[in-house]
Coordinates of C-alpha atoms and ligand atoms in Angstrom, one line a residue:
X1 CA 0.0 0.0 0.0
X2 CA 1.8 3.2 -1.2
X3 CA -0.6 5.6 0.8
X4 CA -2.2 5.8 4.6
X5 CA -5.5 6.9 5.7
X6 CA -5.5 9.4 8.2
X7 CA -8.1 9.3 11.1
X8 CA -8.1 13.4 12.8
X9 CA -11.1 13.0 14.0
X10 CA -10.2 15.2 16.7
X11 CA -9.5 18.4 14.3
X12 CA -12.6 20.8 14.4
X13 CA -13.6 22.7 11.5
X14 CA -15.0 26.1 10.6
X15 CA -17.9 26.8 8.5
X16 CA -18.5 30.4 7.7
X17 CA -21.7 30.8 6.6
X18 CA -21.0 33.7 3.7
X19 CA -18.6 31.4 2.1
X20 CA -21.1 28.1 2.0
X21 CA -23.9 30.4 0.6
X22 CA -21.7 31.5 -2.1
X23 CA -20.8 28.3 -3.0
X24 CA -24.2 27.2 -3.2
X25 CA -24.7 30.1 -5.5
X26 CA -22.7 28.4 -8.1
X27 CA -24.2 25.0 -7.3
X28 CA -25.0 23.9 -11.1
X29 CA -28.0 22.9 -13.1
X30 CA -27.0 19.6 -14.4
X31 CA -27.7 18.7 -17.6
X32 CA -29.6 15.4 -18.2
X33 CA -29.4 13.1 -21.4
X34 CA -31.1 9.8 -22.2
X35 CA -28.3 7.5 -23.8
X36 CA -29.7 4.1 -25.3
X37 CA -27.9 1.5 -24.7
X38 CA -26.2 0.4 -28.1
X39 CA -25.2 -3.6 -28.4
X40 CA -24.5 -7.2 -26.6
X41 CA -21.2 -8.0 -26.3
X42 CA -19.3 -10.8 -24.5
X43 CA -16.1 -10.4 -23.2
X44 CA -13.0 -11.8 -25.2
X45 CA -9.3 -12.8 -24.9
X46 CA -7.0 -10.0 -26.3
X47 CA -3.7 -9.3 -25.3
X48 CA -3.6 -6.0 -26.6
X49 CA -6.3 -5.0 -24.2
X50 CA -5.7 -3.7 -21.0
X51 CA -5.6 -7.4 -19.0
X52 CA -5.8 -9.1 -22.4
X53 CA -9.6 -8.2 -21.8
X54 CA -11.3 -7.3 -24.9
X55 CA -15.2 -7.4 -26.0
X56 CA -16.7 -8.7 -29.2
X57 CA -19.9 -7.9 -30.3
X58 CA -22.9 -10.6 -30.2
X59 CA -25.7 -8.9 -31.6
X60 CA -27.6 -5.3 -31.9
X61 CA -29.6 -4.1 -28.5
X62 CA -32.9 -5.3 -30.0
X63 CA -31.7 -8.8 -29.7
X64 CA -31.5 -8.7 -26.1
X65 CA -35.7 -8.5 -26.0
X66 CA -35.5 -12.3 -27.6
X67 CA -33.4 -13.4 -25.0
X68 CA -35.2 -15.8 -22.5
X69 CA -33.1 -16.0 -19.6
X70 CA -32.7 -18.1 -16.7
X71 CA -30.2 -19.4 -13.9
X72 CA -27.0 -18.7 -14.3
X73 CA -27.8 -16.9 -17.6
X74 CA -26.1 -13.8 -18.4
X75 CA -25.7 -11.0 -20.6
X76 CA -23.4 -7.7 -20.7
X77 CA -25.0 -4.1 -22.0
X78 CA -22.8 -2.1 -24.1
X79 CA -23.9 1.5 -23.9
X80 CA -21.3 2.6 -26.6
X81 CA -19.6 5.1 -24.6
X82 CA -18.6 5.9 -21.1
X83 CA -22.0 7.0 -18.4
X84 CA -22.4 8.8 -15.6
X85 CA -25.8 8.4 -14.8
X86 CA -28.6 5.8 -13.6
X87 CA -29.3 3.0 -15.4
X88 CA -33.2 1.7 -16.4
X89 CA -34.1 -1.0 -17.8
X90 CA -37.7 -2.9 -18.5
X91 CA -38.1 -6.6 -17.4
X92 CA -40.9 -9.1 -18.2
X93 CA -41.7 -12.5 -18.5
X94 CA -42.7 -15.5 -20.7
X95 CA -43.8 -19.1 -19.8
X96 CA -45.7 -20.0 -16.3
X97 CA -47.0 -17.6 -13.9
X98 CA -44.0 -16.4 -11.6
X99 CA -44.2 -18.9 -8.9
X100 CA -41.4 -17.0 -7.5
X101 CA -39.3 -13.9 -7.4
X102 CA -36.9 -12.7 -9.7
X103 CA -33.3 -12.4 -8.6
X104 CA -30.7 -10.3 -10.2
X105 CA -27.1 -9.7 -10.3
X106 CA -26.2 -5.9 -11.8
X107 CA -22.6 -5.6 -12.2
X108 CA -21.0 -2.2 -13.7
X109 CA -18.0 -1.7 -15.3
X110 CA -16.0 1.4 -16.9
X111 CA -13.6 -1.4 -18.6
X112 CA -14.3 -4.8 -19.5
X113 CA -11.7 -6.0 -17.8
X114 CA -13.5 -4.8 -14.4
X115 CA -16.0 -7.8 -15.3
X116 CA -13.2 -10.4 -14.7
X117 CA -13.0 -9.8 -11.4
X118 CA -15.5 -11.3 -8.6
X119 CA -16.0 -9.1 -5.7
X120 CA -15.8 -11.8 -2.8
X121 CA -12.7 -12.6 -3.6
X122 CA -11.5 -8.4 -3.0
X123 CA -9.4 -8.0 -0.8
X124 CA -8.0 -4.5 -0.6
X125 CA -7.3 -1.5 1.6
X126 CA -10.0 0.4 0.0
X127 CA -13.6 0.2 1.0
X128 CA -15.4 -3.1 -0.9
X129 CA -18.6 -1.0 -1.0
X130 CA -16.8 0.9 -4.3
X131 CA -17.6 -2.1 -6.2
X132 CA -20.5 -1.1 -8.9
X133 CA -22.5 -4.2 -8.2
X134 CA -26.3 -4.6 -6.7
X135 CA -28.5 -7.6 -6.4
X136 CA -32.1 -7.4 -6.9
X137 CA -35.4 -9.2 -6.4
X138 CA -38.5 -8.2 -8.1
X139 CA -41.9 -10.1 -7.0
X140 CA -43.9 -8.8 -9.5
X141 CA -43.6 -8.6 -13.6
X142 CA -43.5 -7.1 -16.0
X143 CA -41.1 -4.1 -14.5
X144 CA -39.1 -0.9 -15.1
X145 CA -36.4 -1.3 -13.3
X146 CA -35.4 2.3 -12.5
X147 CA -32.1 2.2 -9.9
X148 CA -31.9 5.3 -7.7
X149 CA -28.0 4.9 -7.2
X150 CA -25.8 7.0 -9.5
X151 CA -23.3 4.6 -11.4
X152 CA -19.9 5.6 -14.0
X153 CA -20.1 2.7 -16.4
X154 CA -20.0 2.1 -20.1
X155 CA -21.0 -1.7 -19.8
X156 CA -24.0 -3.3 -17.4
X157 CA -23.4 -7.3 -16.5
X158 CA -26.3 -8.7 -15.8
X159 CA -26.7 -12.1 -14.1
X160 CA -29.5 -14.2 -13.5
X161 CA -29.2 -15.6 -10.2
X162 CA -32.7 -17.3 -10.7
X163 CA -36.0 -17.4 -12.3
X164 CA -37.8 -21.0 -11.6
X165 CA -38.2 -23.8 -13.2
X166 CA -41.3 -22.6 -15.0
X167 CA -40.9 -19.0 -16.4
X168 CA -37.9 -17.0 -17.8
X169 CA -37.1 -13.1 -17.8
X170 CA -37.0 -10.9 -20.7
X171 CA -34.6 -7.4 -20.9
X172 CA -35.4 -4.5 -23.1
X173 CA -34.7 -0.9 -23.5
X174 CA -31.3 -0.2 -21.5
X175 CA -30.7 3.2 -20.9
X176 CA -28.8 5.6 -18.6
X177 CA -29.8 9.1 -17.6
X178 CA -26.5 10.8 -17.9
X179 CA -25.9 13.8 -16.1
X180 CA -22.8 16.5 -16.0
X181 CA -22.7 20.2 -14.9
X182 CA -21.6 20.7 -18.8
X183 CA -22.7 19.9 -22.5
X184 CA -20.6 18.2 -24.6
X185 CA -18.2 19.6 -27.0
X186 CA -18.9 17.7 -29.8
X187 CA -17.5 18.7 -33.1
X188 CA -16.2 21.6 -31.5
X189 CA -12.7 19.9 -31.1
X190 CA -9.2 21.6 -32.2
X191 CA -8.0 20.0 -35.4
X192 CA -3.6 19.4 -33.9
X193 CA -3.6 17.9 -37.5
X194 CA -2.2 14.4 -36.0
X195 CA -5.2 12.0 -35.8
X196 CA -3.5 10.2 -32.5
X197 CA -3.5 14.1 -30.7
X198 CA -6.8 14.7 -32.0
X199 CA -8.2 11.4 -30.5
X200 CA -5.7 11.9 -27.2
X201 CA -7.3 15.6 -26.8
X202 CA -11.0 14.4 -27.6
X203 CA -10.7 11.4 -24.8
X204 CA -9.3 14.3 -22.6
X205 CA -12.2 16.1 -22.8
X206 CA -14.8 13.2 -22.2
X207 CA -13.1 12.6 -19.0
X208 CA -13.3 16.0 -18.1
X209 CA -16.8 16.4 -19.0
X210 CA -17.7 13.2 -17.1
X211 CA -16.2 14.4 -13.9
X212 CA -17.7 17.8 -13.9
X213 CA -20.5 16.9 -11.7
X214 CA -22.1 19.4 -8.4
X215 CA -18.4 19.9 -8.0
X216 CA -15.5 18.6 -9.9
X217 CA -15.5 15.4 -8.8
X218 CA -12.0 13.0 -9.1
X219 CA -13.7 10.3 -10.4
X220 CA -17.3 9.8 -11.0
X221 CA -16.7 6.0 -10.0
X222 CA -14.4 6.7 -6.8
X223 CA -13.9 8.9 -4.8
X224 CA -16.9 10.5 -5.8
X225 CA -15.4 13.8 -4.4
X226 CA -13.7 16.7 -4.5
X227 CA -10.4 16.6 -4.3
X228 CA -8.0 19.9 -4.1
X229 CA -5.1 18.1 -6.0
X230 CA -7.5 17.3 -8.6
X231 CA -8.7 20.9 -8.7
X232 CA -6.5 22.7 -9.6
X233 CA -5.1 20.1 -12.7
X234 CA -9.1 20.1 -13.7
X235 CA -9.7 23.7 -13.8
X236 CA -7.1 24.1 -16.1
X237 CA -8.2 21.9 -18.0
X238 CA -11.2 23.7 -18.0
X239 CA -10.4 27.0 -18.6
X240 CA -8.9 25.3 -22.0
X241 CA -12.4 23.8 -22.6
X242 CA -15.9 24.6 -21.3
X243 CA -14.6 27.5 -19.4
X244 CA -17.2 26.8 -16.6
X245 CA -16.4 29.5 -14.0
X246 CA -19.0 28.9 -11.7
X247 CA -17.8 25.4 -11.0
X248 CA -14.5 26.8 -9.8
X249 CA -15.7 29.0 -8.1
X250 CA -18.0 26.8 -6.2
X251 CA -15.4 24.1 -5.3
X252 CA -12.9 27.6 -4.3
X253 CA -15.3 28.5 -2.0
X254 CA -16.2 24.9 -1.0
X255 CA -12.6 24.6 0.5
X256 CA -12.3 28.4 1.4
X257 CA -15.5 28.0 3.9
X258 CA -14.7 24.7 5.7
X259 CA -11.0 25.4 7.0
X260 CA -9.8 23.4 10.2
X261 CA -9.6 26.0 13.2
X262 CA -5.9 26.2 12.7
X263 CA -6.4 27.1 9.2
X264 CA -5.1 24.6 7.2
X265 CA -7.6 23.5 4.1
X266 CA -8.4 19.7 4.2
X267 CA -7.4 17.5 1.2
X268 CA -11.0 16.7 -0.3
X269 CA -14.4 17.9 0.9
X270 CA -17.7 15.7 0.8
X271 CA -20.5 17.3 -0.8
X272 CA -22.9 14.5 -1.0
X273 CA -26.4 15.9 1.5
X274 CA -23.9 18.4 3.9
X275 CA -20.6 19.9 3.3
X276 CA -18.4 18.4 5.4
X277 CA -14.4 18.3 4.7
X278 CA -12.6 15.1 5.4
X279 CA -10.3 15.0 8.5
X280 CA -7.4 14.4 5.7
X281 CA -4.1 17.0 5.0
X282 CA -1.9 17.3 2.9
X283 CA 0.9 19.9 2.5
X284 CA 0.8 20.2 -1.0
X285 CA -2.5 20.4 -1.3
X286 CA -3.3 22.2 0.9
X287 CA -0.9 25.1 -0.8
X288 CA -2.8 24.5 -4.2
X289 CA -5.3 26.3 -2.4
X290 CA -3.3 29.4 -3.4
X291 CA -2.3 28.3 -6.9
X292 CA -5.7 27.4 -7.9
X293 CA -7.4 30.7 -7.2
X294 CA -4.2 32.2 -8.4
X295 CA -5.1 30.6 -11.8
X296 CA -8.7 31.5 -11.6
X297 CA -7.6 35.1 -11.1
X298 CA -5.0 34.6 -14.2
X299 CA -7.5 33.6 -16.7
X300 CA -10.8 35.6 -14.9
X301 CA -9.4 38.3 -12.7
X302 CA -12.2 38.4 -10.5
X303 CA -11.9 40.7 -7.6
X304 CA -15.0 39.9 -5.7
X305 CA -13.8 36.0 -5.3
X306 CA -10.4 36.5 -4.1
X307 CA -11.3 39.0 -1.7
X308 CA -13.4 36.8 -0.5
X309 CA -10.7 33.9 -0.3
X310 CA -7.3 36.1 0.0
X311 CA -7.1 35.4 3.6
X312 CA -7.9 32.0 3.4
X313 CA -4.9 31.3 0.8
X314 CA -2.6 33.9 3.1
X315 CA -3.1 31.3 5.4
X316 CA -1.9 28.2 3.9
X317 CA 1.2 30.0 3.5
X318 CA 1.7 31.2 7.0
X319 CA 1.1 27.8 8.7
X320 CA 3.4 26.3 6.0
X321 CA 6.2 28.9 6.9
X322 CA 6.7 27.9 9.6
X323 CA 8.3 24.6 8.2
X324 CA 10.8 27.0 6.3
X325 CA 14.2 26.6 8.2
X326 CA 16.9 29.7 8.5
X327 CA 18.5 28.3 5.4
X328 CA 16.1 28.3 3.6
X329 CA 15.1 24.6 3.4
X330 CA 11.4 23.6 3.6
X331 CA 10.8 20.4 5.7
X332 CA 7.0 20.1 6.9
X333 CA 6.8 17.3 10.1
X334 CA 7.0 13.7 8.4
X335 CA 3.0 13.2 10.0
X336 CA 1.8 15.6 7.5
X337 CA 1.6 13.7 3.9
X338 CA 3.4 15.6 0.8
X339 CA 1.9 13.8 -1.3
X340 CA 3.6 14.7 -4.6
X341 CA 2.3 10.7 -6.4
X342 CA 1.0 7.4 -4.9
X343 CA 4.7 6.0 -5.1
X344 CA 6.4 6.2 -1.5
X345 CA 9.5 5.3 -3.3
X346 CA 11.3 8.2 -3.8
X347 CA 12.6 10.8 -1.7
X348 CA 10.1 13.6 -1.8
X349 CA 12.1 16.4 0.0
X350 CA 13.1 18.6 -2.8
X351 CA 10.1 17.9 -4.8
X352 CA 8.4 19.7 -1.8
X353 CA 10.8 22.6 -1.8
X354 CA 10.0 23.0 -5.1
X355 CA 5.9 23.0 -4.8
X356 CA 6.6 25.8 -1.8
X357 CA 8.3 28.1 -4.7
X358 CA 6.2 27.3 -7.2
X359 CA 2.8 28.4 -4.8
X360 CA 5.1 31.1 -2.9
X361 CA 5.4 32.5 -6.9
X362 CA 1.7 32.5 -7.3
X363 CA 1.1 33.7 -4.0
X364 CA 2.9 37.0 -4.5
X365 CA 1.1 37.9 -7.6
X366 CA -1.8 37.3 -5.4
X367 CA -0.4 39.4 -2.7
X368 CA 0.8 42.0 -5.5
X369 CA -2.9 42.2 -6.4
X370 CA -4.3 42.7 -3.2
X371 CA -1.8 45.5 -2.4
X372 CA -0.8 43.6 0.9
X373 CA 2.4 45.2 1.7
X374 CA 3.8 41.4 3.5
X375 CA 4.6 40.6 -0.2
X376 CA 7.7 41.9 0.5
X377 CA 8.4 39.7 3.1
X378 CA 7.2 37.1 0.8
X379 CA 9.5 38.1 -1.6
X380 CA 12.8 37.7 0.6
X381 CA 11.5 34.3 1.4
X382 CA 11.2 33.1 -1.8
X383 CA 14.4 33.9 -2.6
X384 CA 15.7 32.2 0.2
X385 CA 14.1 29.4 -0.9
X386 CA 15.5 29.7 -4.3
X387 CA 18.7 30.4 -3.2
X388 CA 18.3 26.8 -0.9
X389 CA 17.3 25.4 -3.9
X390 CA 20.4 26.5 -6.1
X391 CA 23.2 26.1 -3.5
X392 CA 22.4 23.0 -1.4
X393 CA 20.1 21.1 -4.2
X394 CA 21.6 21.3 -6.9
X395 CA 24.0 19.1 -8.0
X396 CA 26.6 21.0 -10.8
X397 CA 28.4 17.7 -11.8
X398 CA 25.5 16.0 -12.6
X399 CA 23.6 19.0 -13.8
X400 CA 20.5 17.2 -11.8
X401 CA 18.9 18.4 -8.7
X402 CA 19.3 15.8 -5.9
X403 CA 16.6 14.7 -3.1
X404 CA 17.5 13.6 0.7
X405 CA 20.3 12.5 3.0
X406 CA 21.2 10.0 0.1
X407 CA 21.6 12.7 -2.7
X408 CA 18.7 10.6 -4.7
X409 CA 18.2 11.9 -8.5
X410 CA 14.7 11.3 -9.3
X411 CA 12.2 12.7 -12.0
X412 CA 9.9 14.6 -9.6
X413 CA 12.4 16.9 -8.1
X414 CA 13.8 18.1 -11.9
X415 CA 10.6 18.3 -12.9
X416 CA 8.7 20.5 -10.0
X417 CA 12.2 22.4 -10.4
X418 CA 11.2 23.2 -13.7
X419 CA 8.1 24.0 -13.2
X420 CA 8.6 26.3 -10.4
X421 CA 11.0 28.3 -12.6
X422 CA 13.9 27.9 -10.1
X423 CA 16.7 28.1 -13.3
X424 CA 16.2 30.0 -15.9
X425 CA 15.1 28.5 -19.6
X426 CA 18.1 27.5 -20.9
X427 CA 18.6 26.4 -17.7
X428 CA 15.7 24.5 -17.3
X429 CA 16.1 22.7 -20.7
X430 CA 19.5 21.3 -19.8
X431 CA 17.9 19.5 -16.8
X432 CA 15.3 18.1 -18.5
X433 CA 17.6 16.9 -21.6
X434 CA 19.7 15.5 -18.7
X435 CA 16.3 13.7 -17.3
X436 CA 15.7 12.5 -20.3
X437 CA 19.3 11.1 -21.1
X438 CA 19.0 9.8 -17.4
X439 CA 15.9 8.9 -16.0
X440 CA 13.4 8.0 -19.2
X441 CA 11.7 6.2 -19.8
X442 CA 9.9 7.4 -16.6
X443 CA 9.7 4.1 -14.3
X444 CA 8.1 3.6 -10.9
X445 CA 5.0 5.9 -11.7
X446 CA 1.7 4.8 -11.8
X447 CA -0.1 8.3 -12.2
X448 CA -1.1 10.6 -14.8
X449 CA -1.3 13.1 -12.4
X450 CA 2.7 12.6 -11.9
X451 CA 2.7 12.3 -15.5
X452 CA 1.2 15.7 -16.2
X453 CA 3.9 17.0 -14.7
X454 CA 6.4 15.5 -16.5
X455 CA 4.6 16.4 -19.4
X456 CA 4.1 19.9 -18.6
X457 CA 7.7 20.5 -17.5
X458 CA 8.8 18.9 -21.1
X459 CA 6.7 21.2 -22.8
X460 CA 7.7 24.3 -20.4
X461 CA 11.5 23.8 -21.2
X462 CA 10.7 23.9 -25.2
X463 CA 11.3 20.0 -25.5
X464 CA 7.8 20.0 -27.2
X465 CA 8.7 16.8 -29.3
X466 CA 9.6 14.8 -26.1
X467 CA 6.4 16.1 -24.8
X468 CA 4.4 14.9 -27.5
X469 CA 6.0 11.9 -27.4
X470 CA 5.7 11.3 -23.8
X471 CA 2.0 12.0 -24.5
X472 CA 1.4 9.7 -27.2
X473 CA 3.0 7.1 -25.1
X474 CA 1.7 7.1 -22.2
X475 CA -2.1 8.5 -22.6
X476 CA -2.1 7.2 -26.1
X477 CA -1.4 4.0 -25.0
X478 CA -4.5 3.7 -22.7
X479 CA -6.0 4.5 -25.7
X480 CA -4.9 1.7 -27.1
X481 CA -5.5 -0.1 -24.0
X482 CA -9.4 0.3 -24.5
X483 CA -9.9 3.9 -22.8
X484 CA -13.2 5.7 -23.6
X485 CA -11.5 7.9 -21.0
X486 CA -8.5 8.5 -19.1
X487 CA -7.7 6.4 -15.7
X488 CA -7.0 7.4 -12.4
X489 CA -3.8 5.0 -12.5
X490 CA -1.6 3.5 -15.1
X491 CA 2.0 2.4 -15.0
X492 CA 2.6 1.4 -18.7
X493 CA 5.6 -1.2 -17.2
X494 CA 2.4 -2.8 -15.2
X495 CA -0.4 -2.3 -16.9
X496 CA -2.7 -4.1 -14.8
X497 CA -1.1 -2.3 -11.5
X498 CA -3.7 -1.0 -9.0
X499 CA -2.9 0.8 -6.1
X500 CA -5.3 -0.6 -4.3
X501 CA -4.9 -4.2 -4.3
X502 CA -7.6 -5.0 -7.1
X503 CA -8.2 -2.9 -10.3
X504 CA -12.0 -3.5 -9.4
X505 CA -12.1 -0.4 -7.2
X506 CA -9.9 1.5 -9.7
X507 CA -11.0 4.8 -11.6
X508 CA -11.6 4.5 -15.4
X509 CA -12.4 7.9 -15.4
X510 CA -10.3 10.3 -13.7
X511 CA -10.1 14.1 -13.8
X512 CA -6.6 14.4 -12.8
X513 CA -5.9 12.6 -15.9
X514 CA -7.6 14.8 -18.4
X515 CA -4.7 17.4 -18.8
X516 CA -3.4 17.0 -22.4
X517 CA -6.8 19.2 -23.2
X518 CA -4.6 21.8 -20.8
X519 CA -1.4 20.7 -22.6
X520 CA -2.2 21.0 -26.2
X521 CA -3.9 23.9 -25.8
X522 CA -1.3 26.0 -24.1
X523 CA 1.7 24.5 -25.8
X524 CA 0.6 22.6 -28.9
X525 CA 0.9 25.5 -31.8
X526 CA -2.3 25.4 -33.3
X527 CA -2.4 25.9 -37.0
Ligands
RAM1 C1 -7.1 9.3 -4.4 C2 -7.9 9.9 -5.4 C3 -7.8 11.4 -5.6 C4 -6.4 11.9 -5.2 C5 -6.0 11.3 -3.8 C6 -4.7 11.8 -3.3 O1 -8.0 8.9 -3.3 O2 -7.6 9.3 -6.6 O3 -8.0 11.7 -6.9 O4 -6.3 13.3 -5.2 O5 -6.0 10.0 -3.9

């Protein structure tokens, strides 16, 4: 297991009152849309699937109202493209008078190889009540079967657990009632003239679309939350897209209203009937706090909404200064989680210095804004922290930056180097030729969150061509996988890694994935 839960339960939160109404100012209208379901398919061996898990086709939807099922029958739904939505279906029956009930197994799945997996036998750190899976008994047909729970699924497995001996049930008209706080984009996409970026951007943007729920959700499957780390990466993504600024602002204020009484913003918030943030920290999410509604302000400039949250963001940064040392070296108390990616492998130390420059940067502009005359205080320590960064992190022979007591050279610390523009370009481009030369191809990283950034400092350092490449191989191959959208994990060494102990409780559809909308938009020179 590469990551602990935390149990605070002892940390009390605030909840001002202006802040949640103002969130639930934004609260969207979600749009609903009826999606028939669109064939039969059974699952099929095919290694170039992700788990050698593929799906043929059987036969067109209106087949499945000839079907006469009984025990231990079963049939899989196809809906023809990634759902988020509930999922209805009408049931009859044929033969005898039903001399008993009907009992159903409902199984959903984002990817079909989901369906290989059987849910006693999970045993995993996360909770088994994630599996998409319901049994049901009907006394009485015929029946629409209409479930209440909301599901992220492209196919439905459905499993006759019995009839009797003298009737069978019949299945017709599948369909899901999709919802999202946004309409699709279709045929509005960017033409990168490169079919394999156009596909990569328009699977992007489905992901995006599918997470963008009451609040940016990480995955419509799992967590089913908001998430600050996820944030930020989606709202850019957005700003690239459907430029929905209410949703920001929402999940801003969200965070902004529900601080622990020492300040500090939790991780992810629950939004399902209350508000009610999660007793979970994290240092570097907590400080994209800042850099989120820094971005915001960058692409909206909206005085009203960081006013409102100025203080709030003022104040990640002073609790987190006070994990600043004299020289200039950041080092937060090991009990409070940098999270940086799911791999505890690597030494995480500079990678953290680096996220404090990077969200000291944005805070300044912030603090520049407001005309808050600490910024020159801010100022100085940012330069100490650069100049930390330069003289003690730095390594000149290897022309790498270099992590812990053991002088560890990974690919998070160049990159978040990069990114927080602690060399200049040329710089900057240097290190990443030397990562490349050095550390590609990337191993040990099963996120595309950790990817993104990667990515992102690539593109930042004018290696665009490694950074296309990079993205063709790595969210172009879970294209090639089977993707309808992008996944919340995926180490290409291990394809079928899970963080969790069993892919059935992984994310198909993750919004921290989505970012090569952001990418190719801000870097990709559209012709
Ligand atoms: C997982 C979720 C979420 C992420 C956290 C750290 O629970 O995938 O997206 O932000 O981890």
């Amino acid at each position: 297991m590469g990551f602990k839960f935390q149990i605070n339960d002892d940390v009390k939160f605030n909840h001002n009152m202006d802040l949640l109404t103002k969130a639930d100012n934004y609260k969207p209208e979600l749009h609903i849309t009826k999606v028939k379901a669109k064939s039969i398919v059974e699952l099929n061996e095919d290694p170039t699937k992700l788990e050698g898990v593929g799906i043929k086709r059987i036969g067109g939807i209106n087949d499945l109202s000839k079907m006469k099922l009984t025990r231990d029958d079963q049939v899989i739904i196809d809906m023809g493209e990634h759902c988020v939505g509930k999922f209805n279906l009408h049931l009859s029956h044929i033969g005898s008078p039903m001399d008993s009930p009907l009992a159903l197994k409902i199984k959903f799945a984002e990817m079909p190889n989901e369906l290989t997996y059987k849910s006693e036998d999970y045993d995993g750190w996360l909770s088994k009540a994630w599996i998409q899976e319901e049994v049901i008994h009907l006394d009485q047909l015929p029946a629409d079967l209409n479930l209440t729970r909301r599901y992220a699924f492209r196919y439905v497995q459905i499993s006759v657990i019995d009839t009797s001996p003298k009737w069978q049930v019949m299945l017709s008209e599948p369909y899901a009632t999709i919802t999202s706080s946004v309409t699709s984009l279709e045929g509005k996409w960017p033409d990168f003239h490169d079919d394999e970026l156009n596909e990569i951007y328009k699977v992007g943007v489905k992901t995006l679309h599918d997470c963008m729920q009451d609040v940016f959700e990480d995955g419509p499957k799992r967590d089913r939350r908001l998430w600050l780390g996820d944030l930020r990466l989606q709202a850019l993504a957005n700003y690239s897209t459907f430029d929905n600024q209410a949703l920001v602002k929402r999940c801003l204020y969200l965070f902004g209203a529900m601080t622990a009484t020492d300040g500090r913003i939790s991780a992810n918030v629950f939004t399902n009937q209350e508000y009610v943030p999660d007793d979970t920290f994290m240092y570097d999410y907590s400080l994209f706090f800042i850099t989120t509604l820094a971005d915001f302000e960058d692409q909206h400039n909206d005085m009203e909404l960081l006013s409102d949250l100025y203080l709030v963001a003022k104040k990640q940064w002073e609790v987190m200064e006070g994990f600043i040392s004299e020289e200039g070296m950041v080092k937060p108390p090991k009990e409070y989680t940098v999270f940086v990616d799911w791999s505890t492998k690597f030494d995480k130390s500079t990678a953290t210095q680096a996220i404090t420059i990077y969200a000291i940067k944005k805070l300044i502009k912030l603090t520049t804004q407001m005309d808050d005359p600490v910024v020159n205080h801010y100022q100085e320590l940012c330069n100490k922290l650069v100049s930390y960064a330069k003289s003690e992190l730095f390594d000149e022979d290897q022309g790498l930056f270099i992590s812990g007591d053991q002088r560890e050279v990974n690919i998070a610390s160049q990159v978040w180097m990069v990114l927080a523009d602690v060399l200049d370009m040329q710089e900057s481009k240097e290190v990443m030729k030397k990562a490349l030369a050095t550390l590609f191809p990337v191993k040990g990283i099963a996120t595309p969150y950790m990817y993104h950034h990667i990515d992102e400092a690539l593109f930042k350092s004018g290696l665009s061509d490694e950074a296309i490449k990079l993205m063709k191989g790595y969210w172009g191959k879970m294209i090639d996988l089977g993707a309808d959208t992008y996944w919340e994990a995926f180490e290409p060494e291990k394809p079928n890694y899970s963080p969790y102990g069993s892919p059935i409780v992984n994310s198909y559809c993750h919004a921290w994935s989505c970012t090569p909308v952001y990418l190719l938009k801000k870097y990709f020179n559209l012709k």
